Coordinates of C-alpha atoms and ligand atoms in Angstrom, one line a residue:
X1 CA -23.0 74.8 15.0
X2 CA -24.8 78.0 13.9
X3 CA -24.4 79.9 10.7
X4 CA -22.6 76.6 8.9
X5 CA -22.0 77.6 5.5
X6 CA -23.9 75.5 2.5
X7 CA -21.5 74.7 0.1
X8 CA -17.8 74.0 0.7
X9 CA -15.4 73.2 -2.2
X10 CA -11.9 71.4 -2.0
X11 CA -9.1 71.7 -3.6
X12 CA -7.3 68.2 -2.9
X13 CA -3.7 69.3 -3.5
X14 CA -0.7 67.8 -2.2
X15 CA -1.3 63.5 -2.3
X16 CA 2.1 64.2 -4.5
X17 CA 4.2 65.9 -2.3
X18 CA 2.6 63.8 1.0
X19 CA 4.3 60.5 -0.6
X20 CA 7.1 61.6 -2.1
X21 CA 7.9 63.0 1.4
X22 CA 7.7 59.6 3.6
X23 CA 9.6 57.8 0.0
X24 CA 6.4 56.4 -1.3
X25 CA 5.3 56.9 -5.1
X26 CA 3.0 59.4 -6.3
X27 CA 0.4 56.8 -6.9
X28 CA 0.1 56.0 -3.1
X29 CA -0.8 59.3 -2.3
X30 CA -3.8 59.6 -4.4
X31 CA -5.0 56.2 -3.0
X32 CA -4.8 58.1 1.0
X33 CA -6.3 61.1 -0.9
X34 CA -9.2 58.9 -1.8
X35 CA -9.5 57.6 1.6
X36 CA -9.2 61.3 3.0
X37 CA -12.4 62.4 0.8
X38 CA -14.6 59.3 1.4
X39 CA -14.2 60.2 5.1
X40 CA -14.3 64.2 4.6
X41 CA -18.0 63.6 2.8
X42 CA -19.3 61.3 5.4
X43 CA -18.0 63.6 8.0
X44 CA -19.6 66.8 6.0
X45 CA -22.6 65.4 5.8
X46 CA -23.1 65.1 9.2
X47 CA -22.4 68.3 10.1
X48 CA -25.4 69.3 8.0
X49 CA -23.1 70.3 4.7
X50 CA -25.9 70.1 1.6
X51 CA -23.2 70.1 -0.6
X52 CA -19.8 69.4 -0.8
X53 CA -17.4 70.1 -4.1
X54 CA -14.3 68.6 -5.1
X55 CA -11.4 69.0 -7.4
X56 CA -10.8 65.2 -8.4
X57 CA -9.0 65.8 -11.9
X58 CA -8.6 69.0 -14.2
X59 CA -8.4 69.5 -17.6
X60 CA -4.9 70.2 -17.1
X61 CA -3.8 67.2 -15.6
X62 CA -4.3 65.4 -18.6
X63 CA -0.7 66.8 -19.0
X64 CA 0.7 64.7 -16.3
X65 CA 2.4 61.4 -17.3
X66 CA 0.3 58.5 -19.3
X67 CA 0.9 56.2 -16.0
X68 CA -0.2 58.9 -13.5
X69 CA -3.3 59.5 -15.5
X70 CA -4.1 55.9 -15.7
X71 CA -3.4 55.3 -12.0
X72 CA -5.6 58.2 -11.0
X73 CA -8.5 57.3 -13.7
X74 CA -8.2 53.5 -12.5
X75 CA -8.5 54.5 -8.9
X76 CA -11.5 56.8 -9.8
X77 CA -13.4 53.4 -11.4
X78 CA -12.0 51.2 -8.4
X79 CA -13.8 54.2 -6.1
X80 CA -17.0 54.4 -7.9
X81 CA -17.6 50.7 -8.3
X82 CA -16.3 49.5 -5.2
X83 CA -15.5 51.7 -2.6
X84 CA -18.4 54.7 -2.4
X85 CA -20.6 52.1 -0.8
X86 CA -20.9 54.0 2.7
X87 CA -21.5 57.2 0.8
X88 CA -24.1 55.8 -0.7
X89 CA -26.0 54.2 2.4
X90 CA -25.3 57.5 3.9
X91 CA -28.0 59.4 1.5
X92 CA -25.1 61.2 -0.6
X93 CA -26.1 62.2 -3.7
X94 CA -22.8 62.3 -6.4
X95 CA -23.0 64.3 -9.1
X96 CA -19.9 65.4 -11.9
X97 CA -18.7 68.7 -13.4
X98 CA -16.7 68.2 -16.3
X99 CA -16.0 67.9 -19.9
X100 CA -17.0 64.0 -21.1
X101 CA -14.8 64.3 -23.9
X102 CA -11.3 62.7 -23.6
X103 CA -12.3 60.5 -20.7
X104 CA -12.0 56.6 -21.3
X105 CA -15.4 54.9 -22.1
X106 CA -14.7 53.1 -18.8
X107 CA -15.0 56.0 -16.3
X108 CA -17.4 57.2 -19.0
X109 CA -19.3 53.9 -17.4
X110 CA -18.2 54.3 -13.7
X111 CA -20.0 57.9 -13.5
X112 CA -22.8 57.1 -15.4
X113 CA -23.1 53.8 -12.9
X114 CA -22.6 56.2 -9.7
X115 CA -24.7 58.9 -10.9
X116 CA -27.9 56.5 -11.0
X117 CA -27.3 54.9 -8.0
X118 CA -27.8 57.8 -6.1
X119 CA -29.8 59.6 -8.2
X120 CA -32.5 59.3 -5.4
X121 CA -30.7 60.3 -2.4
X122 CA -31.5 63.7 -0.8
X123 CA -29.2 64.1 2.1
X124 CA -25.9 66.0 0.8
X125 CA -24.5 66.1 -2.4
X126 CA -20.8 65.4 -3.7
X127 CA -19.7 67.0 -6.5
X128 CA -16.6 65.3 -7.9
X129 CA -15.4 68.1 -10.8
X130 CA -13.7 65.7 -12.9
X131 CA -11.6 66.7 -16.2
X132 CA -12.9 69.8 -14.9
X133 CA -11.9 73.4 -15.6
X134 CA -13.3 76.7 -14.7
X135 CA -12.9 79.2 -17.4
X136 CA -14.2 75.7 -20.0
X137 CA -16.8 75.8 -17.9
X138 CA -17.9 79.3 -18.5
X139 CA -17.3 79.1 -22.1
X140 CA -19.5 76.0 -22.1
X141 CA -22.4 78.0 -20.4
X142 CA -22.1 81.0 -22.9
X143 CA -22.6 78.5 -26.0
X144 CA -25.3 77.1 -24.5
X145 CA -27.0 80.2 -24.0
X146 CA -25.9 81.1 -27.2
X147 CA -27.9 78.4 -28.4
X148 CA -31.1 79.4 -26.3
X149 CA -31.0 82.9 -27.6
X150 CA -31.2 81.4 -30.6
X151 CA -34.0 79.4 -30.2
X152 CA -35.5 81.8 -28.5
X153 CA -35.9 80.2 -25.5
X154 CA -35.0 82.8 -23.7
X155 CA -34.6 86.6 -24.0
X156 CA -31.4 88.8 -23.3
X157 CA -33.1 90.3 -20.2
X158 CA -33.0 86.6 -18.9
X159 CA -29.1 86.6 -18.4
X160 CA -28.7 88.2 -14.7
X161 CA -25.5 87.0 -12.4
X162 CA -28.5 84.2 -11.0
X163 CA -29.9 82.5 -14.0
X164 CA -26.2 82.3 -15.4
X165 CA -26.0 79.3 -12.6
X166 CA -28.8 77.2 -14.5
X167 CA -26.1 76.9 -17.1
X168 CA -23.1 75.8 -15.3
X169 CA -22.3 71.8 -15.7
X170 CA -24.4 71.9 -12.4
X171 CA -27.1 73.9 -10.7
X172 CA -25.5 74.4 -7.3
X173 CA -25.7 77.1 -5.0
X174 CA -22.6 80.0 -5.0
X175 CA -19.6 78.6 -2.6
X176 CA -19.5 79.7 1.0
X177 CA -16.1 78.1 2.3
X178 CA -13.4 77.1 -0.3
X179 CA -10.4 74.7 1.2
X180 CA -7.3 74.4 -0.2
X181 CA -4.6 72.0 1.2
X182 CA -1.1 71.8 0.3
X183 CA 0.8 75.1 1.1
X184 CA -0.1 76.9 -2.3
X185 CA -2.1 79.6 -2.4
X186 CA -4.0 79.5 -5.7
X187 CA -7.5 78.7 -7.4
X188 CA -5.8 76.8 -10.6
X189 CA -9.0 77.2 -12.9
X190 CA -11.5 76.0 -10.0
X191 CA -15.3 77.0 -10.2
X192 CA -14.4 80.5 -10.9
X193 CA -17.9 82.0 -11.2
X194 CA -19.4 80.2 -8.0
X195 CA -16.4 81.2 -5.7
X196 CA -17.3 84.9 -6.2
X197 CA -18.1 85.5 -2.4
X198 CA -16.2 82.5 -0.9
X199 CA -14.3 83.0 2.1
X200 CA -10.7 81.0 1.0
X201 CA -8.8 78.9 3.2
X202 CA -5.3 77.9 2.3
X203 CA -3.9 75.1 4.6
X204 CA -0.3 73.6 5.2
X205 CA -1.7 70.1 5.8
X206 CA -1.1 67.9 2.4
X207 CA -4.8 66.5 1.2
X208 CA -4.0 62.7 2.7
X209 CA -3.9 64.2 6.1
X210 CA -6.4 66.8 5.9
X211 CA -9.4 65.7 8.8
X212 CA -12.4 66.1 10.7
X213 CA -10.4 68.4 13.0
X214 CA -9.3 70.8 10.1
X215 CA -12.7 71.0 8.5
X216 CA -14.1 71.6 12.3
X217 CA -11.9 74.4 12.9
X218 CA -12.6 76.2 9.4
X219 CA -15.9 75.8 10.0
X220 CA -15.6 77.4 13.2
X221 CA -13.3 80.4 11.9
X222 CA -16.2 80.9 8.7
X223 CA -18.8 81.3 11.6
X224 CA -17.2 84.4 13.2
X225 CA -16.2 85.7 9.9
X226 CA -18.1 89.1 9.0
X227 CA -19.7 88.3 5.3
X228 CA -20.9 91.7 3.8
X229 CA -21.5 90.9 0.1
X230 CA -20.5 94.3 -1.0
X231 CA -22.2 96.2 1.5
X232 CA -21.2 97.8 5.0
X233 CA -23.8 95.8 7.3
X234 CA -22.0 94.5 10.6
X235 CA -19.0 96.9 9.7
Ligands
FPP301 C1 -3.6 67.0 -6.4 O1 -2.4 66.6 -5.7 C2 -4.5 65.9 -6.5 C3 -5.0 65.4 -7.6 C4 -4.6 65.8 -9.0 C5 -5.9 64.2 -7.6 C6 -7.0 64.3 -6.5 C7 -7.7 63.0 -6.4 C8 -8.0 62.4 -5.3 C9 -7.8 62.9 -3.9 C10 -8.7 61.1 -5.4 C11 -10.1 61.4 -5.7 C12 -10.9 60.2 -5.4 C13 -12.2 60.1 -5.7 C14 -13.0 58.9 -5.3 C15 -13.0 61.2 -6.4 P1 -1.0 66.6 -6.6 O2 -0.9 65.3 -7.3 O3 -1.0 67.8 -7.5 O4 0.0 66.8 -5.4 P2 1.4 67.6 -5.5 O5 1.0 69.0 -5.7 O6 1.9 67.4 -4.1 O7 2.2 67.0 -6.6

């Protein structure tokens, strides 16, 4: 496919909502929405995707119930230890976005274990934003260049709308395509400064049955979409 954007992002919302409906508990929902993104990544990267985003937990789901929490932070470990192994033969690269602090020392373990066993790949790389949150993210970036001001590592005239990237939890380049399933149409505090120019997609399909065929046909509507940055070119 020509013109295929370079970064997507995802917001997998609606694992809830997709068990509750067939009278299954939250938890199982999750577990399909784990399955739906190892096969979304493998699929992406395929396509030629260089790099693929996700929104696996936010800062504000710590205020979900204790069990929920656990279950989704035990299924995270149970993914990274066990299950990524086809994403990892597959050249994926998986990186996090996130705040450290208030995760348990385990999944502490499980990222750091993931991150170097794929620290070498080069074909796509998955992003899993993890206790993530936009707006601490940008805070986060200002302290540090606080701190490099300071130091005078850098000079004012060095902070432009590019070299801000360099400070984000991860150099990536700005979203193209940003997904959302579940019915809602909102951005809940996800990569706020890198979505700038995305084109948005909001989808009725619930994240455990979101497909190849639904990433095909965005893909295929953000080729004929008419991206003009600001300007009037292609009016
Ligand atoms: C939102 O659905 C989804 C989450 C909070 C968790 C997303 C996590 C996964 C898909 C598993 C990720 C797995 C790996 C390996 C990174 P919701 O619970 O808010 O659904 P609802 O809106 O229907 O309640």
């Amino acid at each position: 496919m020509e013109g295929l954007p370079k970064h997507i992002a995802i917001i997998m919302d609606g694992n809830g909502r997709w068990a509750t409906e067939k009278g299954k508990k939250r938890s199982e929902g999750h577990k399909q929405g784990a399955v739906a993104l190892e096969n979304i990544a493998l699929y992406a990267k395929q396509l030629g995707i260089k790099v693929l985003s996700v929104y696996a937990f936010s800062t504000d789901n710590f205020k979900r119930s204790q069990e929920e929490v656990d279950y989704l932070m035990d299924l995270l470990i149970y993914y990274f230890n066990n299950k990524l192994d086809r994403v990892i033969k597959d050249g994926i690269k998986i990186v996090f976005s996130g705040r450290k602090e208030n995760l348990r020392p385990d999944v502490i373990l499980a990222i750091n274990n993931i991150i170097n066993k794929t620290k070498d790949n080069q074909e796509c790389i998955l992003n899993i934003c993890l206790n993530y949150g936009a707006q601490e993210e940008i805070v986060d970036a200002t302290l540090k260049i606080h701190q490099d001001l300071n130091n005078k590592k850098i000079k004012e005239e060095d902070i432009t709308r590019e070299s801000y990237y360099k400070y984000l939890y991860q150099e990536l380049p700005p979203i193209d395509v940003l997904i959302r399933t579940g019915k809602e149409k909102r951005l809940s505090n996800f990569m706020l400064y890198q979505v700038s120019y995305a084109e948005l997609y909001f989808l009725d399909v619930y994240f455990p049955d979101f497909n190849n065929q639904d990433l095909l046909e965005v893909l295929q509507d953000y080729t004929k979409r008419n991206r003009r940055f600001g300007d009037v070119k292609n009016n």
